[in-house]
Amino acid sequence: MSKMISGFSKMSKLEKISWLAENYFQDVKKGKQILDQYVNHDEQLQLLHDEFIENTISNFYVPYAIAPNFLINGKSYAIPMAIEESSVVAAAALTAKFWSTRGGFQAEVISTTKIGQVHFLFDGAYEALEAYFLSVKQELIKATDGITVNMRKRGGGIVGIELRDRTNDLDQYYQLHVTFETGDSMGANFINSCLETIAGEFEKEGISIIMSILSNYVPECLVRAEVSCKTEDFFPENAEVYAKKFVQAVEIANVEPYRAVTHNKGIMNGIDAVVLATGNDFRAVAAGAHAYAAKDGRYTSLTQATVEKGVFKFWIEIPLSLGTVGGLTKLHPLAKLSMEILQFPDARELMKIVAVAGLAQNFAALRALTTTGIQEGHMKMHLMNILNQLEANVHEKELIIEEFKNTSVSHSAVAESLHKIRTGH
Ligand code: MEV
């Protein structure tokens, strides 16, 4: 039987589900029941979700949690995080508490501009192209006036347009490299609309526009967050030794890409969870962060650490393109609530909060890795997943959590204990 279909998007939701069930579900009743369990029974709310994307048949939840006790530039925050991975939120909360008694996190926005490019081919002499560009440059900006008027009122807009010759890399390839300031919005639609208008205005015989699109590489939309303390306060015992080990762990990530990718993945556990909880685009943020990690030609750590003159210092510098207005931020009720919990930050403040969440996550990972190892904490948090997989009831869960308080967790050990409880031997 062919499982291809045309006109799927035109079907009603029920028709889509029926088609899917007939063709792909092993157990039609169970499959439909699962889809239905995740549908929101508030019809208006479900409609909102349905209309975020196409062909919606249900919702896919991830847990939404809070990491309290973050002190950032002297102000306290409870940070909302949306993530499925065990231990990420616990690690954030522990780290927040740890640093709240050591002066908290300091964070600053370094820059806020974003880039979009019109990519085109030109087969004539560069001088002629440059002369044309200079003659129409003001017209290009003027053509976007209707689109930029509101943004300009809020202090944003087009900051500059450059003609870039890239023919050394690709035959006939040039760009209009446009810099934007987008205020409190992430600005993707704004930037893309401006670029398409600029491209339309710029195009003429001999110039072949290939595409116009924003860049998710935003090295000039940069934020820095930092923690520091006396080295002796770093750890209850052997603080000097552990602080140095921590610094060495960062240095390893600086020189070894295999480690750097995992190191930065841990940072993104924190970053993406807050980005998602605030309705921002976590794929854009992740792409930009990893590109920044490779900006000097080798993939390296996004954080740095030093121990100097009895002071331990640990910091992150990361590009973050975020919005606090527009997109999902004002549409998704939980994203809106996240903004409320964060005390209605503007985009710059949100950049600081998100960078801190990344730094905190990396701190927790490195401290665990260089002391007890990561598995102890991880497996403790993973215990609930194992118990759920084994379909333990509330009473069995209580007994096993107690039993494994001081013992190392593994799937087989938990299964064995559960078996003992259930069979009595
Ligand atoms: C797991 O999601 C993240 C870590 O692997 C990060 C790291 O190794 O630094 C624990």
PDB file of C-alpha atoms in Angstrom, residues 62-349:
ATOM      1  CA  VAL A  62       8.427  19.333  27.603  1.00  0.00           C
ATOM      2  CA  PRO A  63       8.566  19.991  31.341  1.00  0.00           C
ATOM      3  CA  TYR A  64       8.533  23.632  32.412  1.00  0.00           C
ATOM      4  CA  ALA A  65      10.503  24.260  35.621  1.00  0.00           C
ATOM      5  CA  ILE A  66      11.983  27.004  37.758  1.00  0.00           C
ATOM      6  CA  ALA A  67      15.573  27.489  38.919  1.00  0.00           C
ATOM      7  CA  PRO A  68      15.321  30.031  41.764  1.00  0.00           C
ATOM      8  CA  ASN A  69      17.945  32.061  43.640  1.00  0.00           C
ATOM      9  CA  PHE A  70      19.855  33.566  40.729  1.00  0.00           C
ATOM     10  CA  LEU A  71      21.497  36.822  41.723  1.00  0.00           C
ATOM     11  CA  ILE A  72      22.405  38.808  38.594  1.00  0.00           C
ATOM     12  CA  ASN A  73      23.933  42.276  38.929  1.00  0.00           C
ATOM     13  CA  GLY A  74      22.494  42.419  42.454  1.00  0.00           C
ATOM     14  CA  LYS A  75      18.916  41.562  41.393  1.00  0.00           C
ATOM     15  CA  SER A  76      17.294  38.224  42.196  1.00  0.00           C
ATOM     16  CA  TYR A  77      15.625  36.062  39.578  1.00  0.00           C
ATOM     17  CA  ALA A  78      13.724  32.791  39.410  1.00  0.00           C
ATOM     18  CA  ILE A  79      14.563  31.474  35.958  1.00  0.00           C
ATOM     19  CA  PRO A  80      11.996  29.454  33.963  1.00  0.00           C
ATOM     20  CA  MET A  81      13.432  26.554  31.981  1.00  0.00           C
ATOM     21  CA  ALA A  82      11.739  24.264  29.453  1.00  0.00           C
ATOM     22  CA  ILE A  83      13.760  21.082  29.034  1.00  0.00           C
ATOM     23  CA  GLU A  84      13.360  17.314  29.115  1.00  0.00           C
ATOM     24  CA  GLU A  85      16.837  16.365  30.381  1.00  0.00           C
ATOM     25  CA  SER A  86      17.095  15.279  34.022  1.00  0.00           C
ATOM     26  CA  SER A  87      19.485  17.213  36.272  1.00  0.00           C
ATOM     27  CA  VAL A  88      19.690  20.400  34.180  1.00  0.00           C
ATOM     28  CA  VAL A  89      17.293  22.362  36.394  1.00  0.00           C
ATOM     29  CA  ALA A  90      18.641  20.852  39.614  1.00  0.00           C
ATOM     30  CA  ALA A  91      22.175  21.808  38.524  1.00  0.00           C
ATOM     31  CA  ALA A  92      21.073  25.361  37.686  1.00  0.00           C
ATOM     32  CA  ALA A  93      19.336  25.775  41.038  1.00  0.00           C
ATOM     33  CA  LEU A  94      22.326  24.428  42.994  1.00  0.00           C
ATOM     34  CA  THR A  95      24.733  26.684  41.117  1.00  0.00           C
ATOM     35  CA  ALA A  96      22.490  29.710  41.619  1.00  0.00           C
ATOM     36  CA  LYS A  97      22.449  29.087  45.363  1.00  0.00           C
ATOM     37  CA  PHE A  98      26.205  28.530  45.469  1.00  0.00           C
ATOM     38  CA  TRP A  99      26.986  31.836  43.748  1.00  0.00           C
ATOM     39  CA  SER A 100      24.279  33.783  45.568  1.00  0.00           C
ATOM     40  CA  THR A 101      26.485  33.571  48.679  1.00  0.00           C
ATOM     41  CA  ARG A 102      29.563  34.660  46.712  1.00  0.00           C
ATOM     42  CA  GLY A 103      28.387  37.919  45.159  1.00  0.00           C
ATOM     43  CA  GLY A 104      26.205  36.414  42.440  1.00  0.00           C
ATOM     44  CA  PHE A 105      26.657  36.759  38.680  1.00  0.00           C
ATOM     45  CA  GLN A 106      27.824  39.916  36.930  1.00  0.00           C
ATOM     46  CA  ALA A 107      26.609  40.356  33.367  1.00  0.00           C
ATOM     47  CA  GLU A 108      26.944  43.006  30.650  1.00  0.00           C
ATOM     48  CA  VAL A 109      25.786  43.403  27.078  1.00  0.00           C
ATOM     49  CA  ILE A 110      28.750  44.173  24.832  1.00  0.00           C
ATOM     50  CA  SER A 111      26.937  44.829  21.539  1.00  0.00           C
ATOM     51  CA  THR A 112      23.501  44.402  19.975  1.00  0.00           C
ATOM     52  CA  THR A 113      23.690  44.602  16.197  1.00  0.00           C
ATOM     53  CA  LYS A 114      22.582  41.859  13.784  1.00  0.00           C
ATOM     54  CA  ILE A 115      23.435  41.064  10.195  1.00  0.00           C
ATOM     55  CA  GLY A 116      21.495  40.295   7.037  1.00  0.00           C
ATOM     56  CA  GLN A 117      22.838  39.777   3.548  1.00  0.00           C
ATOM     57  CA  VAL A 118      21.728  40.088  -0.050  1.00  0.00           C
ATOM     58  CA  HIS A 119      23.770  37.509  -1.946  1.00  0.00           C
ATOM     59  CA  PHE A 120      24.181  38.218  -5.657  1.00  0.00           C
ATOM     60  CA  LEU A 121      26.269  37.578  -8.750  1.00  0.00           C
ATOM     61  CA  PHE A 122      27.744  40.267 -10.970  1.00  0.00           C
ATOM     62  CA  ASP A 123      29.867  39.599 -14.053  1.00  0.00           C
ATOM     63  CA  GLY A 124      31.287  43.076 -14.724  1.00  0.00           C
ATOM     64  CA  ALA A 125      34.179  45.115 -13.287  1.00  0.00           C
ATOM     65  CA  TYR A 126      34.170  45.739  -9.525  1.00  0.00           C
ATOM     66  CA  GLU A 127      34.651  49.491 -10.003  1.00  0.00           C
ATOM     67  CA  ALA A 128      31.430  49.733 -12.019  1.00  0.00           C
ATOM     68  CA  LEU A 129      29.533  47.768  -9.361  1.00  0.00           C
ATOM     69  CA  GLU A 130      30.931  49.921  -6.578  1.00  0.00           C
ATOM     70  CA  ALA A 131      29.998  53.119  -8.422  1.00  0.00           C
ATOM     71  CA  TYR A 132      26.462  51.806  -8.931  1.00  0.00           C
ATOM     72  CA  PHE A 133      26.206  50.767  -5.262  1.00  0.00           C
ATOM     73  CA  LEU A 134      27.347  54.179  -4.025  1.00  0.00           C
ATOM     74  CA  SER A 135      24.935  55.937  -6.370  1.00  0.00           C
ATOM     75  CA  VAL A 136      21.918  53.967  -5.088  1.00  0.00           C
ATOM     76  CA  LYS A 137      22.916  53.400  -1.445  1.00  0.00           C
ATOM     77  CA  GLN A 138      20.631  56.108  -0.049  1.00  0.00           C
ATOM     78  CA  GLU A 139      17.792  54.875  -2.273  1.00  0.00           C
ATOM     79  CA  LEU A 140      18.197  51.380  -0.871  1.00  0.00           C
ATOM     80  CA  ILE A 141      17.729  52.667   2.660  1.00  0.00           C
ATOM     81  CA  LYS A 142      14.890  54.956   1.592  1.00  0.00           C
ATOM     82  CA  ALA A 143      13.051  52.056  -0.039  1.00  0.00           C
ATOM     83  CA  THR A 144      12.748  50.415   3.380  1.00  0.00           C
ATOM     84  CA  ASP A 145      11.339  53.540   5.079  1.00  0.00           C
ATOM     85  CA  GLY A 146       7.831  52.087   5.336  1.00  0.00           C
ATOM     86  CA  ILE A 147       9.159  48.944   7.002  1.00  0.00           C
ATOM     87  CA  THR A 148      11.608  50.644   9.340  1.00  0.00           C
ATOM     88  CA  VAL A 149       9.457  53.545  10.550  1.00  0.00           C
ATOM     89  CA  ASN A 150       8.292  51.896  13.776  1.00  0.00           C
ATOM     90  CA  MET A 151      11.670  50.366  14.489  1.00  0.00           C
ATOM     91  CA  ARG A 152      13.339  53.768  14.002  1.00  0.00           C
ATOM     92  CA  LYS A 153      10.946  55.283  16.532  1.00  0.00           C
ATOM     93  CA  ARG A 154      12.257  52.697  19.016  1.00  0.00           C
ATOM     94  CA  GLY A 155      15.885  53.573  18.258  1.00  0.00           C
ATOM     95  CA  GLY A 156      16.481  50.721  15.801  1.00  0.00           C
ATOM     96  CA  GLY A 157      16.632  50.286  12.050  1.00  0.00           C
ATOM     97  CA  ILE A 158      19.336  49.887   9.444  1.00  0.00           C
ATOM     98  CA  VAL A 159      22.745  50.807  10.842  1.00  0.00           C
ATOM     99  CA  GLY A 160      24.742  50.410   7.646  1.00  0.00           C
ATOM    100  CA  ILE A 161      25.033  48.768   4.228  1.00  0.00           C
ATOM    101  CA  GLU A 162      28.322  47.616   2.786  1.00  0.00           C
ATOM    102  CA  LEU A 163      29.164  46.153  -0.588  1.00  0.00           C
ATOM    103  CA  ARG A 164      31.415  43.116  -0.105  1.00  0.00           C
ATOM    104  CA  ASP A 165      33.507  41.545  -2.834  1.00  0.00           C
ATOM    105  CA  ARG A 166      33.644  37.775  -2.304  1.00  0.00           C
ATOM    106  CA  THR A 167      34.919  36.827  -5.753  1.00  0.00           C
ATOM    107  CA  ASN A 168      38.096  35.376  -4.236  1.00  0.00           C
ATOM    108  CA  ASP A 169      35.915  32.667  -2.682  1.00  0.00           C
ATOM    109  CA  LEU A 170      33.284  32.206  -5.395  1.00  0.00           C
ATOM    110  CA  ASP A 171      33.201  33.394  -8.965  1.00  0.00           C
ATOM    111  CA  GLN A 172      31.143  36.622  -9.465  1.00  0.00           C
ATOM    112  CA  TYR A 173      29.914  36.481  -5.843  1.00  0.00           C
ATOM    113  CA  TYR A 174      29.181  39.759  -4.016  1.00  0.00           C
ATOM    114  CA  GLN A 175      27.046  40.752  -1.054  1.00  0.00           C
ATOM    115  CA  LEU A 176      25.185  43.652   0.363  1.00  0.00           C
ATOM    116  CA  HIS A 177      26.124  43.166   4.005  1.00  0.00           C
ATOM    117  CA  VAL A 178      23.530  44.994   6.077  1.00  0.00           C
ATOM    118  CA  THR A 179      23.770  45.781   9.793  1.00  0.00           C
ATOM    119  CA  PHE A 180      20.592  46.157  11.858  1.00  0.00           C
ATOM    120  CA  GLU A 181      19.582  47.269  15.325  1.00  0.00           C
ATOM    121  CA  THR A 182      16.311  45.591  16.259  1.00  0.00           C
ATOM    122  CA  GLY A 183      15.722  46.792  19.835  1.00  0.00           C
ATOM    123  CA  ASP A 184      13.616  44.412  21.897  1.00  0.00           C
ATOM    124  CA  SER A 185      12.566  42.197  19.006  1.00  0.00           C
ATOM    125  CA  MET A 186      14.613  39.324  17.657  1.00  0.00           C
ATOM    126  CA  GLY A 187      13.914  40.968  14.342  1.00  0.00           C
ATOM    127  CA  ALA A 188      13.960  38.059  11.906  1.00  0.00           C
ATOM    128  CA  ASN A 189      10.890  39.170   9.943  1.00  0.00           C
ATOM    129  CA  PHE A 190      11.959  42.797  10.077  1.00  0.00           C
ATOM    130  CA  ILE A 191      15.437  42.028   8.762  1.00  0.00           C
ATOM    131  CA  ASN A 192      14.213  39.689   6.019  1.00  0.00           C
ATOM    132  CA  SER A 193      11.576  42.182   4.840  1.00  0.00           C
ATOM    133  CA  CYS A 194      14.183  44.957   4.670  1.00  0.00           C
ATOM    134  CA  LEU A 195      16.597  42.720   2.766  1.00  0.00           C
ATOM    135  CA  GLU A 196      14.036  41.654   0.177  1.00  0.00           C
ATOM    136  CA  THR A 197      13.066  45.288  -0.387  1.00  0.00           C
ATOM    137  CA  ILE A 198      16.727  46.318  -0.703  1.00  0.00           C
ATOM    138  CA  ALA A 199      17.367  43.459  -3.135  1.00  0.00           C
ATOM    139  CA  GLY A 200      14.387  44.477  -5.281  1.00  0.00           C
ATOM    140  CA  GLU A 201      15.640  48.048  -5.407  1.00  0.00           C
ATOM    141  CA  PHE A 202      19.239  47.025  -6.118  1.00  0.00           C
ATOM    142  CA  GLU A 203      18.555  44.473  -8.867  1.00  0.00           C
ATOM    143  CA  LYS A 204      19.221  45.530 -12.443  1.00  0.00           C
ATOM    144  CA  GLU A 205      20.602  44.060 -15.628  1.00  0.00           C
ATOM    145  CA  GLY A 206      23.899  42.310 -14.906  1.00  0.00           C
ATOM    146  CA  ILE A 207      23.091  41.797 -11.226  1.00  0.00           C
ATOM    147  CA  SER A 208      21.566  38.428 -10.412  1.00  0.00           C
ATOM    148  CA  ILE A 209      20.109  38.256  -6.915  1.00  0.00           C
ATOM    149  CA  ILE A 210      20.544  34.762  -5.480  1.00  0.00           C
ATOM    150  CA  MET A 211      18.900  35.245  -2.078  1.00  0.00           C
ATOM    151  CA  SER A 212      18.253  37.713   0.739  1.00  0.00           C
ATOM    152  CA  ILE A 213      18.279  36.438   4.310  1.00  0.00           C
ATOM    153  CA  LEU A 214      19.311  37.355   7.837  1.00  0.00           C
ATOM    154  CA  SER A 215      22.342  35.663   9.363  1.00  0.00           C
ATOM    155  CA  ASN A 216      22.033  33.677  12.576  1.00  0.00           C
ATOM    156  CA  TYR A 217      25.709  34.385  13.136  1.00  0.00           C
ATOM    157  CA  VAL A 218      25.572  37.446  15.392  1.00  0.00           C
ATOM    158  CA  PRO A 219      29.082  38.016  16.801  1.00  0.00           C
ATOM    159  CA  GLU A 220      28.167  41.690  17.308  1.00  0.00           C
ATOM    160  CA  CYS A 221      25.152  40.834  19.462  1.00  0.00           C
ATOM    161  CA  LEU A 222      27.293  39.756  22.345  1.00  0.00           C
ATOM    162  CA  VAL A 223      26.860  39.348  26.082  1.00  0.00           C
ATOM    163  CA  ARG A 224      29.291  38.489  28.845  1.00  0.00           C
ATOM    164  CA  ALA A 225      28.532  36.936  32.241  1.00  0.00           C
ATOM    165  CA  GLU A 226      30.979  36.250  35.020  1.00  0.00           C
ATOM    166  CA  VAL A 227      31.381  34.846  38.518  1.00  0.00           C
ATOM    167  CA  SER A 228      34.384  35.135  40.815  1.00  0.00           C
ATOM    168  CA  CYS A 229      35.342  34.320  44.379  1.00  0.00           C
ATOM    169  CA  LYS A 230      38.363  33.831  46.564  1.00  0.00           C
ATOM    170  CA  THR A 231      39.917  30.548  45.519  1.00  0.00           C
ATOM    171  CA  GLU A 232      39.612  29.303  49.102  1.00  0.00           C
ATOM    172  CA  ASP A 233      35.812  29.677  48.865  1.00  0.00           C
ATOM    173  CA  PHE A 234      35.591  27.530  45.755  1.00  0.00           C
ATOM    174  CA  PHE A 235      35.165  24.190  47.522  1.00  0.00           C
ATOM    175  CA  PRO A 236      34.741  23.032  51.148  1.00  0.00           C
ATOM    176  CA  GLU A 237      38.056  21.137  51.123  1.00  0.00           C
ATOM    177  CA  ASN A 238      41.158  21.286  48.906  1.00  0.00           C
ATOM    178  CA  ALA A 239      39.689  24.381  47.253  1.00  0.00           C
ATOM    179  CA  GLU A 240      42.963  25.334  45.522  1.00  0.00           C
ATOM    180  CA  VAL A 241      43.332  21.914  43.960  1.00  0.00           C
ATOM    181  CA  TYR A 242      39.755  21.757  42.743  1.00  0.00           C
ATOM    182  CA  ALA A 243      39.811  25.324  41.403  1.00  0.00           C
ATOM    183  CA  LYS A 244      42.943  24.493  39.372  1.00  0.00           C
ATOM    184  CA  LYS A 245      41.382  21.276  38.098  1.00  0.00           C
ATOM    185  CA  PHE A 246      38.340  23.287  37.028  1.00  0.00           C
ATOM    186  CA  VAL A 247      40.534  25.729  35.097  1.00  0.00           C
ATOM    187  CA  GLN A 248      42.352  22.828  33.468  1.00  0.00           C
ATOM    188  CA  ALA A 249      39.027  21.335  32.404  1.00  0.00           C
ATOM    189  CA  VAL A 250      38.230  24.599  30.593  1.00  0.00           C
ATOM    190  CA  GLU A 251      41.705  24.664  29.052  1.00  0.00           C
ATOM    191  CA  ILE A 252      41.159  21.163  27.704  1.00  0.00           C
ATOM    192  CA  ALA A 253      37.931  22.356  26.059  1.00  0.00           C
ATOM    193  CA  ASN A 254      39.949  25.238  24.586  1.00  0.00           C
ATOM    194  CA  VAL A 255      42.355  22.937  22.770  1.00  0.00           C
ATOM    195  CA  GLU A 256      40.341  19.764  22.137  1.00  0.00           C
ATOM    196  CA  PRO A 257      37.272  20.033  19.886  1.00  0.00           C
ATOM    197  CA  TYR A 258      35.915  16.618  20.950  1.00  0.00           C
ATOM    198  CA  ARG A 259      35.713  17.946  24.494  1.00  0.00           C
ATOM    199  CA  ALA A 260      34.707  21.488  23.478  1.00  0.00           C
ATOM    200  CA  VAL A 261      31.552  20.273  21.728  1.00  0.00           C
ATOM    201  CA  THR A 262      30.365  18.438  24.860  1.00  0.00           C
ATOM    202  CA  HIS A 263      31.449  21.319  27.076  1.00  0.00           C
ATOM    203  CA  ASN A 264      29.420  23.744  24.961  1.00  0.00           C
ATOM    204  CA  LYS A 265      26.511  21.302  24.725  1.00  0.00           C
ATOM    205  CA  GLY A 266      26.297  21.523  28.499  1.00  0.00           C
ATOM    206  CA  ILE A 267      26.223  25.332  28.238  1.00  0.00           C
ATOM    207  CA  MET A 268      23.412  25.068  25.685  1.00  0.00           C
ATOM    208  CA  ASN A 269      21.428  22.872  28.115  1.00  0.00           C
ATOM    209  CA  GLY A 270      20.996  26.014  30.197  1.00  0.00           C
ATOM    210  CA  ILE A 271      20.767  28.503  27.354  1.00  0.00           C
ATOM    211  CA  ASP A 272      18.252  26.643  25.196  1.00  0.00           C
ATOM    212  CA  ALA A 273      16.004  25.829  28.165  1.00  0.00           C
ATOM    213  CA  VAL A 274      15.544  29.539  28.961  1.00  0.00           C
ATOM    214  CA  VAL A 275      15.374  30.513  25.289  1.00  0.00           C
ATOM    215  CA  LEU A 276      12.572  27.985  24.762  1.00  0.00           C
ATOM    216  CA  ALA A 277      10.733  28.954  27.958  1.00  0.00           C
ATOM    217  CA  THR A 278      10.680  32.583  26.808  1.00  0.00           C
ATOM    218  CA  GLY A 279       9.358  31.708  23.339  1.00  0.00           C
ATOM    219  CA  ASN A 280      12.596  32.526  21.555  1.00  0.00           C
ATOM    220  CA  ASP A 281      14.219  30.635  18.688  1.00  0.00           C
ATOM    221  CA  PHE A 282      16.607  28.128  20.265  1.00  0.00           C
ATOM    222  CA  ARG A 283      17.822  26.784  16.911  1.00  0.00           C
ATOM    223  CA  ALA A 284      18.949  30.268  15.889  1.00  0.00           C
ATOM    224  CA  VAL A 285      20.687  30.774  19.224  1.00  0.00           C
ATOM    225  CA  ALA A 286      22.399  27.360  19.082  1.00  0.00           C
ATOM    226  CA  ALA A 287      23.601  27.878  15.488  1.00  0.00           C
ATOM    227  CA  GLY A 288      25.014  31.310  16.362  1.00  0.00           C
ATOM    228  CA  ALA A 289      26.683  30.097  19.551  1.00  0.00           C
ATOM    229  CA  HIS A 290      28.443  27.170  17.905  1.00  0.00           C
ATOM    230  CA  ALA A 291      29.594  29.347  15.007  1.00  0.00           C
ATOM    231  CA  TYR A 292      31.024  31.821  17.521  1.00  0.00           C
ATOM    232  CA  ALA A 293      32.834  28.965  19.263  1.00  0.00           C
ATOM    233  CA  ALA A 294      34.638  28.346  15.962  1.00  0.00           C
ATOM    234  CA  LYS A 295      35.247  31.998  15.050  1.00  0.00           C
ATOM    235  CA  ASP A 296      39.043  31.716  15.214  1.00  0.00           C
ATOM    236  CA  GLY A 297      39.176  28.729  12.877  1.00  0.00           C
ATOM    237  CA  ARG A 298      38.975  26.010  15.514  1.00  0.00           C
ATOM    238  CA  TYR A 299      35.977  24.943  17.594  1.00  0.00           C
ATOM    239  CA  THR A 300      36.691  25.900  21.172  1.00  0.00           C
ATOM    240  CA  SER A 301      35.126  26.603  24.585  1.00  0.00           C
ATOM    241  CA  LEU A 302      32.544  29.368  25.011  1.00  0.00           C
ATOM    242  CA  THR A 303      33.638  29.823  28.642  1.00  0.00           C
ATOM    243  CA  GLN A 304      36.987  30.720  30.170  1.00  0.00           C
ATOM    244  CA  ALA A 305      38.372  30.366  33.709  1.00  0.00           C
ATOM    245  CA  THR A 306      41.417  31.544  35.633  1.00  0.00           C
ATOM    246  CA  VAL A 307      42.916  31.247  39.087  1.00  0.00           C
ATOM    247  CA  GLU A 308      45.112  34.266  39.695  1.00  0.00           C
ATOM    248  CA  LYS A 309      46.314  35.911  42.881  1.00  0.00           C
ATOM    249  CA  GLY A 310      43.978  33.826  45.031  1.00  0.00           C
ATOM    250  CA  VAL A 311      40.902  34.612  42.930  1.00  0.00           C
ATOM    251  CA  PHE A 312      38.899  32.126  40.897  1.00  0.00           C
ATOM    252  CA  LYS A 313      37.182  33.710  37.888  1.00  0.00           C
ATOM    253  CA  PHE A 314      34.857  32.060  35.393  1.00  0.00           C
ATOM    254  CA  TRP A 315      33.083  33.729  32.476  1.00  0.00           C
ATOM    255  CA  ILE A 316      31.197  33.278  29.236  1.00  0.00           C
ATOM    256  CA  GLU A 317      31.031  35.436  26.149  1.00  0.00           C
ATOM    257  CA  ILE A 318      28.256  34.410  23.813  1.00  0.00           C
ATOM    258  CA  PRO A 319      26.241  35.932  20.949  1.00  0.00           C
ATOM    259  CA  LEU A 320      22.506  35.842  21.677  1.00  0.00           C
ATOM    260  CA  SER A 321      19.819  37.149  19.364  1.00  0.00           C
ATOM    261  CA  LEU A 322      16.706  37.338  21.535  1.00  0.00           C
ATOM    262  CA  GLY A 323      13.420  39.177  21.637  1.00  0.00           C
ATOM    263  CA  THR A 324      11.055  40.195  24.394  1.00  0.00           C
ATOM    264  CA  VAL A 325       8.416  41.496  21.985  1.00  0.00           C
ATOM    265  CA  GLY A 326       7.019  39.882  18.845  1.00  0.00           C
ATOM    266  CA  GLY A 327       7.058  36.258  17.757  1.00  0.00           C
ATOM    267  CA  LEU A 328       5.932  33.688  20.308  1.00  0.00           C
ATOM    268  CA  THR A 329       7.035  35.850  23.234  1.00  0.00           C
ATOM    269  CA  LYS A 330       3.680  37.595  23.378  1.00  0.00           C
ATOM    270  CA  LEU A 331       1.589  34.791  21.909  1.00  0.00           C
ATOM    271  CA  HIS A 332       2.377  31.657  23.868  1.00  0.00           C
ATOM    272  CA  PRO A 333       0.771  31.936  27.320  1.00  0.00           C
ATOM    273  CA  LEU A 334       3.699  30.167  29.025  1.00  0.00           C
ATOM    274  CA  ALA A 335       6.252  32.321  27.224  1.00  0.00           C
ATOM    275  CA  LYS A 336       4.315  35.374  28.438  1.00  0.00           C
ATOM    276  CA  LEU A 337       4.303  33.988  31.955  1.00  0.00           C
ATOM    277  CA  SER A 338       8.060  33.402  31.730  1.00  0.00           C
ATOM    278  CA  MET A 339       8.508  37.084  30.930  1.00  0.00           C
ATOM    279  CA  GLU A 340       6.382  37.946  33.945  1.00  0.00           C
ATOM    280  CA  ILE A 341       8.448  35.637  36.187  1.00  0.00           C
ATOM    281  CA  LEU A 342      11.592  37.332  34.848  1.00  0.00           C
ATOM    282  CA  GLN A 343      10.046  40.717  35.735  1.00  0.00           C
ATOM    283  CA  PHE A 344       9.475  41.790  32.124  1.00  0.00           C
ATOM    284  CA  PRO A 345      13.076  42.072  30.932  1.00  0.00           C
ATOM    285  CA  ASP A 346      13.972  43.994  27.797  1.00  0.00           C
ATOM    286  CA  ALA A 347      16.051  42.139  25.198  1.00  0.00           C
ATOM    287  CA  ARG A 348      19.340  43.277  26.737  1.00  0.00           C
ATOM    288  CA  GLU A 349      18.357  42.057  30.171  1.00  0.00           C
TER     289      GLU A 349
END
